[in-house]
PDB file of C-alpha atoms in Angstrom:
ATOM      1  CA  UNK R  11     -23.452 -14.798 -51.187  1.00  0.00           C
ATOM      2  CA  UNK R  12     -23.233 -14.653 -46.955  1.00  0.00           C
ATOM      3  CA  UNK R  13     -19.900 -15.364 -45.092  1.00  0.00           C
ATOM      4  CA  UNK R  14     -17.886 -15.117 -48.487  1.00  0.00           C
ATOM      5  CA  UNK R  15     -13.933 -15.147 -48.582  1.00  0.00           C
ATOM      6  CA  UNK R  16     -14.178 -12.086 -50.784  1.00  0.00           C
ATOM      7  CA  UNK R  17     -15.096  -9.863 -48.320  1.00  0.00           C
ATOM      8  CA  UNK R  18     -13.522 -10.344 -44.288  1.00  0.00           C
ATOM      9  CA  UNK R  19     -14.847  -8.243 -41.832  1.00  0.00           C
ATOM     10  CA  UNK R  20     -12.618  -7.680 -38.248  1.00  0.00           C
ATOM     11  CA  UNK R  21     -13.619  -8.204 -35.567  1.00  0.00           C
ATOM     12  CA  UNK R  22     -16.991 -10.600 -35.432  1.00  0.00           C
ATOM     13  CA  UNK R  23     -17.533  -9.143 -32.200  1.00  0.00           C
ATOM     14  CA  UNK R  24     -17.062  -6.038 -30.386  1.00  0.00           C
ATOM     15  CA  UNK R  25     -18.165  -3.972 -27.411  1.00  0.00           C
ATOM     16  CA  UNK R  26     -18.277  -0.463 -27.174  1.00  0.00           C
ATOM     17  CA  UNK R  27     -19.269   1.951 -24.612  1.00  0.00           C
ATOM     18  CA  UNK R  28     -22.098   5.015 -24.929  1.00  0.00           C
ATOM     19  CA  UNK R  29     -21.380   7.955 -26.709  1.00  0.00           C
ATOM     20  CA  UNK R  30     -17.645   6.773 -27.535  1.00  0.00           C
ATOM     21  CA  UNK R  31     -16.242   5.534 -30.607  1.00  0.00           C
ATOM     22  CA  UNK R  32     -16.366   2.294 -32.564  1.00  0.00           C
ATOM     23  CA  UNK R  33     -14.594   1.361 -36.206  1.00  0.00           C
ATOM     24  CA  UNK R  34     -15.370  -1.672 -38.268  1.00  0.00           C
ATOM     25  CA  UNK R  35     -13.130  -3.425 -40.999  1.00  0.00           C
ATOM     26  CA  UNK R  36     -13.732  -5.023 -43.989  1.00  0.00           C
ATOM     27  CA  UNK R  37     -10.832  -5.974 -46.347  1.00  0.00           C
ATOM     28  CA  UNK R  38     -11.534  -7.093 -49.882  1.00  0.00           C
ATOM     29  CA  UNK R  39      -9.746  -9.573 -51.742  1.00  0.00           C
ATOM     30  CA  UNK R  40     -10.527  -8.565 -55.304  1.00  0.00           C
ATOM     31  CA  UNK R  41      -9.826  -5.745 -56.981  1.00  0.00           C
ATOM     32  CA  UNK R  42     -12.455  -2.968 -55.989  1.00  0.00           C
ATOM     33  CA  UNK R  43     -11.185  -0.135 -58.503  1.00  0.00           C
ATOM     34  CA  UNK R  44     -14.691   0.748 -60.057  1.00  0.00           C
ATOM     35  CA  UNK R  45     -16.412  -0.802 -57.495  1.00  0.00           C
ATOM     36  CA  UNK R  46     -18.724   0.276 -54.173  1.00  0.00           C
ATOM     37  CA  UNK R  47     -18.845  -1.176 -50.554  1.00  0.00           C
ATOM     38  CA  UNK R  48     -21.858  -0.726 -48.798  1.00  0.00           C
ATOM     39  CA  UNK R  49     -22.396  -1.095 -45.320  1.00  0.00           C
ATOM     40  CA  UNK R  50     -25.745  -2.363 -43.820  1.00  0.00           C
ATOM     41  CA  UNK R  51     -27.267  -2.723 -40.131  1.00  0.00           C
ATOM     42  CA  UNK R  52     -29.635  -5.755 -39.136  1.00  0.00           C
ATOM     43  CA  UNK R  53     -31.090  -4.378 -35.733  1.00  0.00           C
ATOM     44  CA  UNK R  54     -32.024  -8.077 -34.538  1.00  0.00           C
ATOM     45  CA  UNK R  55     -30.742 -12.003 -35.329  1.00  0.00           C
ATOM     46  CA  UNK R  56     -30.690 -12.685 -38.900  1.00  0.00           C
ATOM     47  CA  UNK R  57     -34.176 -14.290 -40.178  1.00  0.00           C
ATOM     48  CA  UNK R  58     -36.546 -14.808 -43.094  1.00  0.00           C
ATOM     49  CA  UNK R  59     -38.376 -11.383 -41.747  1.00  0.00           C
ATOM     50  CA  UNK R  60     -35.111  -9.486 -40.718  1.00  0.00           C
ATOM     51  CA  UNK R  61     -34.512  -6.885 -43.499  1.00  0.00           C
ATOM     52  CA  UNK R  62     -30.863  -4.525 -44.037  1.00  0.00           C
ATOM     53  CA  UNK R  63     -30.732  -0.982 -43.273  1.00  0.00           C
ATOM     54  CA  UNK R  64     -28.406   0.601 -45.641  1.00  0.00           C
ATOM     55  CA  UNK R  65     -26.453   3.114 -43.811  1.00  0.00           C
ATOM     56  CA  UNK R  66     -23.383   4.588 -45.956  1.00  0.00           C
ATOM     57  CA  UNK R  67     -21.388   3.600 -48.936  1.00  0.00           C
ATOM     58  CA  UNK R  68     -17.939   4.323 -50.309  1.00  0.00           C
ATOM     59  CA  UNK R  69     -17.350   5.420 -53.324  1.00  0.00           C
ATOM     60  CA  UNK R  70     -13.768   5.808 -55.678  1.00  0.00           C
ATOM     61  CA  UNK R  71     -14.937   9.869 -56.720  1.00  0.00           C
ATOM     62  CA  UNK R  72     -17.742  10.877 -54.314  1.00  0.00           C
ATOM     63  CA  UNK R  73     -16.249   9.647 -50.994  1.00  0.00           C
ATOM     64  CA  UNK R  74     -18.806   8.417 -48.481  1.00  0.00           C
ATOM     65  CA  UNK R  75     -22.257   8.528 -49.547  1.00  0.00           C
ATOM     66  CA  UNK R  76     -25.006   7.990 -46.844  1.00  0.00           C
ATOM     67  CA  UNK R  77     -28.622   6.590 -46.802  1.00  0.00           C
ATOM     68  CA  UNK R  78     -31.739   8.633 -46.425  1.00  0.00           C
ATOM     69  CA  UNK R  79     -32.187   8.549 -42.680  1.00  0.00           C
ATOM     70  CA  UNK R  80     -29.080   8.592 -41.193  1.00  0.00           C
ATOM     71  CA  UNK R  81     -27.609  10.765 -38.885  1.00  0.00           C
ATOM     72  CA  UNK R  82     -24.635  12.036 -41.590  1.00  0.00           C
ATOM     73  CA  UNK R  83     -22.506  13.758 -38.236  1.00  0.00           C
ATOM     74  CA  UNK R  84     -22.200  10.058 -36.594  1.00  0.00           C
ATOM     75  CA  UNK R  85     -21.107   8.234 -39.699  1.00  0.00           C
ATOM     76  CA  UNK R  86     -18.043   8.013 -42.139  1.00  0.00           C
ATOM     77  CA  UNK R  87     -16.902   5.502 -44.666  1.00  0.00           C
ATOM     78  CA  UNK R  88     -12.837   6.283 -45.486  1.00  0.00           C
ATOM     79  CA  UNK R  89     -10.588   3.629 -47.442  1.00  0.00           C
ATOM     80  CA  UNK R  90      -7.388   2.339 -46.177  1.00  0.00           C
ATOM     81  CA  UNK R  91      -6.216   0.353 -49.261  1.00  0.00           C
ATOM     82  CA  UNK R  92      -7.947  -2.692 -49.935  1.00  0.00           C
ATOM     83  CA  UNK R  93      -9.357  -1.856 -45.937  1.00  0.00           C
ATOM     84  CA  UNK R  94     -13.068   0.060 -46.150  1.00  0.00           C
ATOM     85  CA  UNK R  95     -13.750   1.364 -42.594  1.00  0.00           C
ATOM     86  CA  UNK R  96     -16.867   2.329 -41.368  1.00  0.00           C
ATOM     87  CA  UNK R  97     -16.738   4.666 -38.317  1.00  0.00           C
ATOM     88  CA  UNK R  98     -19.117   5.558 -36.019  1.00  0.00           C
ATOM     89  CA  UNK R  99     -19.269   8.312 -33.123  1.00  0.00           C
ATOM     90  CA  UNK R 100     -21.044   8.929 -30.220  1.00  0.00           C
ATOM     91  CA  UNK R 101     -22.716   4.810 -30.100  1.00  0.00           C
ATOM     92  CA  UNK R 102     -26.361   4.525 -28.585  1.00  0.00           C
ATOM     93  CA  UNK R 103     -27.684   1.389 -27.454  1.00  0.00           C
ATOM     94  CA  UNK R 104     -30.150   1.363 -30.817  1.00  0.00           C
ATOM     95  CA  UNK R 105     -26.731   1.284 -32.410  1.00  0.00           C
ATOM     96  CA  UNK R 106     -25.977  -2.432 -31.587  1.00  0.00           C
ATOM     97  CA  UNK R 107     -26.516  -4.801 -33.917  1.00  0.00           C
ATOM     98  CA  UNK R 108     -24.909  -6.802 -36.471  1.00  0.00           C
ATOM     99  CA  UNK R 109     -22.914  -4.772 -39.799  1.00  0.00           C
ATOM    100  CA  UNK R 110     -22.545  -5.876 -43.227  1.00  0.00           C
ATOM    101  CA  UNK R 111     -20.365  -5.214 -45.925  1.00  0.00           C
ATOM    102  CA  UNK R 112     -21.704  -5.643 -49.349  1.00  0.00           C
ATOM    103  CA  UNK R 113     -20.349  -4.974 -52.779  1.00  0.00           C
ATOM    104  CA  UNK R 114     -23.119  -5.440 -55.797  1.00  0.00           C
ATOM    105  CA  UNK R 115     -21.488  -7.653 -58.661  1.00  0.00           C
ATOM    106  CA  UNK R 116     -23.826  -8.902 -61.887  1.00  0.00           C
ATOM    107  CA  UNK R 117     -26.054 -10.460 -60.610  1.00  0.00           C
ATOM    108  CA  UNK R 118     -25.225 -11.708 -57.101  1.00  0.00           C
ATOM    109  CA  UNK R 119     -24.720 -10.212 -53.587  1.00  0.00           C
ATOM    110  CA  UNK R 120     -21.934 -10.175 -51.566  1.00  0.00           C
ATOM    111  CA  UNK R 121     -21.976 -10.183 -47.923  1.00  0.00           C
ATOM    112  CA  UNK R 122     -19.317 -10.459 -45.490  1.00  0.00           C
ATOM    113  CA  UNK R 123     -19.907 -12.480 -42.522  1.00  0.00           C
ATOM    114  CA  UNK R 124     -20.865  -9.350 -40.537  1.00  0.00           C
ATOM    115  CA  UNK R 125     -19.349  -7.926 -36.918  1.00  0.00           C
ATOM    116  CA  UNK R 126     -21.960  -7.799 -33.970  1.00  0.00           C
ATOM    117  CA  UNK R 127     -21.815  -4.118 -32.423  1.00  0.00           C
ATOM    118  CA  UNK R 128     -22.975  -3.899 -28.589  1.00  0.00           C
ATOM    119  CA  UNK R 129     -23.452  -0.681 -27.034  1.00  0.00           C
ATOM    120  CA  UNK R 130     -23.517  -1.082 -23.153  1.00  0.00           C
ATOM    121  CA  UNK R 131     -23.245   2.031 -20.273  1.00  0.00           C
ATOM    122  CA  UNK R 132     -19.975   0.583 -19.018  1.00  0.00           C
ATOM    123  CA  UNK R 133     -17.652  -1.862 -20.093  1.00  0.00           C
ATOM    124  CA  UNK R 134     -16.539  -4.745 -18.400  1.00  0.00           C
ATOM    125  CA  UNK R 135     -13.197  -4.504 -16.998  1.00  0.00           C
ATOM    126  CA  UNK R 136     -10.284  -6.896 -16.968  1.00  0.00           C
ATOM    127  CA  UNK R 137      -9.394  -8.471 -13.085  1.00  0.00           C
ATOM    128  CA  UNK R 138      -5.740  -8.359 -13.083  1.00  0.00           C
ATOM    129  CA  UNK R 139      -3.856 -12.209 -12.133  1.00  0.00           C
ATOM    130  CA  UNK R 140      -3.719 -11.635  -7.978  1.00  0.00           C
ATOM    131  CA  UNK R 141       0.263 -11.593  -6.516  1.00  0.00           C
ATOM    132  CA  UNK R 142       1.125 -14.167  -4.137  1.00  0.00           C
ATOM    133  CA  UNK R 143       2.418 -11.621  -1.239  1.00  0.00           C
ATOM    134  CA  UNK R 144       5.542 -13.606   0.023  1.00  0.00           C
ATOM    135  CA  UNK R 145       5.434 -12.876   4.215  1.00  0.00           C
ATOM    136  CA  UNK R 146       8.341 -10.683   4.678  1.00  0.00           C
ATOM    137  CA  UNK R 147      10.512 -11.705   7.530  1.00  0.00           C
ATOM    138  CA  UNK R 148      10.895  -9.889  10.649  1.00  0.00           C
ATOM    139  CA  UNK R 149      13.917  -8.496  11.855  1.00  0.00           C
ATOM    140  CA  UNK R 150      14.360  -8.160  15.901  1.00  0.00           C
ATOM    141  CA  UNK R 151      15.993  -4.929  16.324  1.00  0.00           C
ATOM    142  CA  UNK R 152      17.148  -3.476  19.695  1.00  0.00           C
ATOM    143  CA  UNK R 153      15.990  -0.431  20.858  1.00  0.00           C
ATOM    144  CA  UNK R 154      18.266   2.671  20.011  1.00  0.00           C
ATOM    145  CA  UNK R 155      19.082   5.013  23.077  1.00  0.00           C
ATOM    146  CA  UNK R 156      17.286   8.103  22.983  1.00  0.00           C
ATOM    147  CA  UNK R 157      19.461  11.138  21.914  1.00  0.00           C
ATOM    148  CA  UNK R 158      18.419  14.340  22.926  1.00  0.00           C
ATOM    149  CA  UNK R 159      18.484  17.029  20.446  1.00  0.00           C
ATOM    150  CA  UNK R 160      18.977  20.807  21.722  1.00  0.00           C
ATOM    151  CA  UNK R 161      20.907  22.396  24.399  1.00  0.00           C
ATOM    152  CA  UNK R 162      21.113  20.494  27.935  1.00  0.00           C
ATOM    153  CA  UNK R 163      20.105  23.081  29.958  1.00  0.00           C
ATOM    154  CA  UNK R 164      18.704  26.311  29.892  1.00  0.00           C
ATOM    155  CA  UNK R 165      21.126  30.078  31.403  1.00  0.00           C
ATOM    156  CA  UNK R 166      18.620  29.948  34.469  1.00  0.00           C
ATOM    157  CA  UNK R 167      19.335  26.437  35.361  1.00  0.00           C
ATOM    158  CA  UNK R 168      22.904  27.411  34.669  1.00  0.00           C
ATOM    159  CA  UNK R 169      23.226  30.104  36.461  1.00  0.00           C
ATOM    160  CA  UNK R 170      21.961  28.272  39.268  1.00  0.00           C
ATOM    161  CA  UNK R 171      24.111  25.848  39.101  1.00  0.00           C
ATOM    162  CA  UNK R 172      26.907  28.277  39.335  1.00  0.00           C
ATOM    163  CA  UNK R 173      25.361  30.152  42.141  1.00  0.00           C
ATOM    164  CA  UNK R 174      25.717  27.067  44.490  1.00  0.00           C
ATOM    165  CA  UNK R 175      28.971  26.437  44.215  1.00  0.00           C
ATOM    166  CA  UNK R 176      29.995  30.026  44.799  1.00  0.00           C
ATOM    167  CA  UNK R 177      27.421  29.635  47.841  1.00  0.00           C
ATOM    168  CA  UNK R 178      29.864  26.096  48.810  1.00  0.00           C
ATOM    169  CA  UNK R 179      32.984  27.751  48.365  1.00  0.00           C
ATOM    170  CA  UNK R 180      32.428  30.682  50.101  1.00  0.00           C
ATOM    171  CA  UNK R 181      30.720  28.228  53.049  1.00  0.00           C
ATOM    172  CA  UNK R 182      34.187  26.129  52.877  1.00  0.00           C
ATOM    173  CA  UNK R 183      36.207  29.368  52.897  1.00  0.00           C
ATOM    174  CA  UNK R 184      34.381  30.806  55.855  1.00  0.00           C
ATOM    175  CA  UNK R 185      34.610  27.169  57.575  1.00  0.00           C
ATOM    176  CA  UNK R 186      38.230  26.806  57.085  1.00  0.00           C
ATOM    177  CA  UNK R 187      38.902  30.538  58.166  1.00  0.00           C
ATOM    178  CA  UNK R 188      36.921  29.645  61.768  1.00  0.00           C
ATOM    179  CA  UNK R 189      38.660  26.627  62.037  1.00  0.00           C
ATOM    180  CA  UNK R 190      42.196  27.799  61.649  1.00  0.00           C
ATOM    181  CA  UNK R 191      41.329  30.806  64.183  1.00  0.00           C
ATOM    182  CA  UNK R 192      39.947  28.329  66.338  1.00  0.00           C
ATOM    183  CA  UNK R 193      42.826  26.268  66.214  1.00  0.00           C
ATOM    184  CA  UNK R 194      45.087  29.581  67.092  1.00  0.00           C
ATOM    185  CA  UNK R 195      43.750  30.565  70.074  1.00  0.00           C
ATOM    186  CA  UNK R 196      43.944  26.966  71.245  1.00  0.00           C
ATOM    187  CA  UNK R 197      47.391  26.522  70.707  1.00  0.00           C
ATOM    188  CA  UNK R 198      47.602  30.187  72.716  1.00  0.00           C
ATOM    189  CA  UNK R 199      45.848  29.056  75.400  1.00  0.00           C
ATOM    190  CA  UNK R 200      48.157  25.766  75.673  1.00  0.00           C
ATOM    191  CA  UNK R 201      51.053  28.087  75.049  1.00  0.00           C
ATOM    192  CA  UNK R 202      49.829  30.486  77.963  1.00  0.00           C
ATOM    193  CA  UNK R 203      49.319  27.139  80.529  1.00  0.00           C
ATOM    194  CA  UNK R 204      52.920  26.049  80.042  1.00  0.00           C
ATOM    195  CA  UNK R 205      54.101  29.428  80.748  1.00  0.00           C
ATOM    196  CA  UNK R 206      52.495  30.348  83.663  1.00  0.00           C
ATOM    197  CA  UNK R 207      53.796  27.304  85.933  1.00  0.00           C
ATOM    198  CA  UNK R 208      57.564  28.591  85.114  1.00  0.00           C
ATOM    199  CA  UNK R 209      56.539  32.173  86.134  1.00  0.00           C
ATOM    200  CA  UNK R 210      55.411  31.087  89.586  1.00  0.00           C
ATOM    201  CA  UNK R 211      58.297  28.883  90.128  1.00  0.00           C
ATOM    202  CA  UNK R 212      60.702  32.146  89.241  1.00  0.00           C
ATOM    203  CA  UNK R 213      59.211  34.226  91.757  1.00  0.00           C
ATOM    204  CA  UNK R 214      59.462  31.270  94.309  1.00  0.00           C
ATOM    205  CA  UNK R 215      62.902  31.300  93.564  1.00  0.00           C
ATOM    206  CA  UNK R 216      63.774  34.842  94.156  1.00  0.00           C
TER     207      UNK R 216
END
């Protein structure tokens, strides 16, 4: 019996990428207390020449029990109540293909409707939706006077400074002390003209 309702396998398709991991479900829907799942691989599409390789089974007291030429290390059957999963590590590209679980009743067989494994190097990746970038508006600013940072001016250009105005006060000082002597022996000389007339006219007089 193929495809039954029995036995659902999740998912009917999957990817995986080389040398990780990959897990395959099958839930049964009748009681499986005495009973064994088997898994099987078909290698290629299901045909009148395509035949099953059994690769593990689960059982209630030995665990997981594994066919003849199987690499033990890469395979493991565990149950997860009425869930059988079948586990493989470290994928290959021979891995792909398409797994069955079975269970063995009196007399039939039945299958699930299988899960198609494909190994590839690298796995496609999602593209994410693309954000409509709203324009941002733009904002005239004036330009901020520069501020300078640090002291004004350096001690020599200080002491400069301060050097030339002692230089122009002691100029002005030594200008103002000519020009008041100046203006004292001019007023002597004036003084000494008025004078002299009045001394000649004394002697005149006498």
């Amino acid at each position: 019996l193929r495809g039954s309702s029995v036995l659902q396998q999740t998912p009917a398709y999957i990817k995986a990428q080389t040398n990780k991991m990959a897990m395959l479900s099958c839930e049964a829907k009748i009681s499986l207390s005495n009973m064994r799942i088997y898994w099987l691989r078909q290698r290629q599409a299901p045909s009148s020449d395509s035949h099953h390789e059994f690769l593990a089974l689960w059982d209630s007291t030995k665990g997981t029990v594994h066919g003849e030429e199987v690499e033990q290390e890469k395979i493991a059957v565990f149950r997860d109540a009425s869930r059988f999963i079948l586990n493989l590590t470290s994928v290959k590209p021979e891995d792909s293909g398409i797994y069955f679980c079975m269970i063995i009743g009196s007399p039939e067989l039945t299958f699930g409707k299988g899960t198609q494994l494909s190994v590839v190097d690298f796995l496609p990746t999602t593209a994410q939706p693309t954000k409509k970038s709203t324009p941002k508006k733009r904002v005239c600013r004036l330009p901020r006077p520069a501020t300078q940072k640090g002291p004004l001016c350096s001690p020599i250009t200080l002491g400069l400074l301060v050097a030339g105005v002692l230089v122009l006060l002691v100029s002005l000082g030594v200008a103002i002390h000519l020009y008041c002597r100046r203006r004292r022996a001019r007023l002597r000389f004036i003084k000494h003209l008025r004078l002299h007339p009045l001394e000649k006219r004394s002697r005149l007089d006498y």
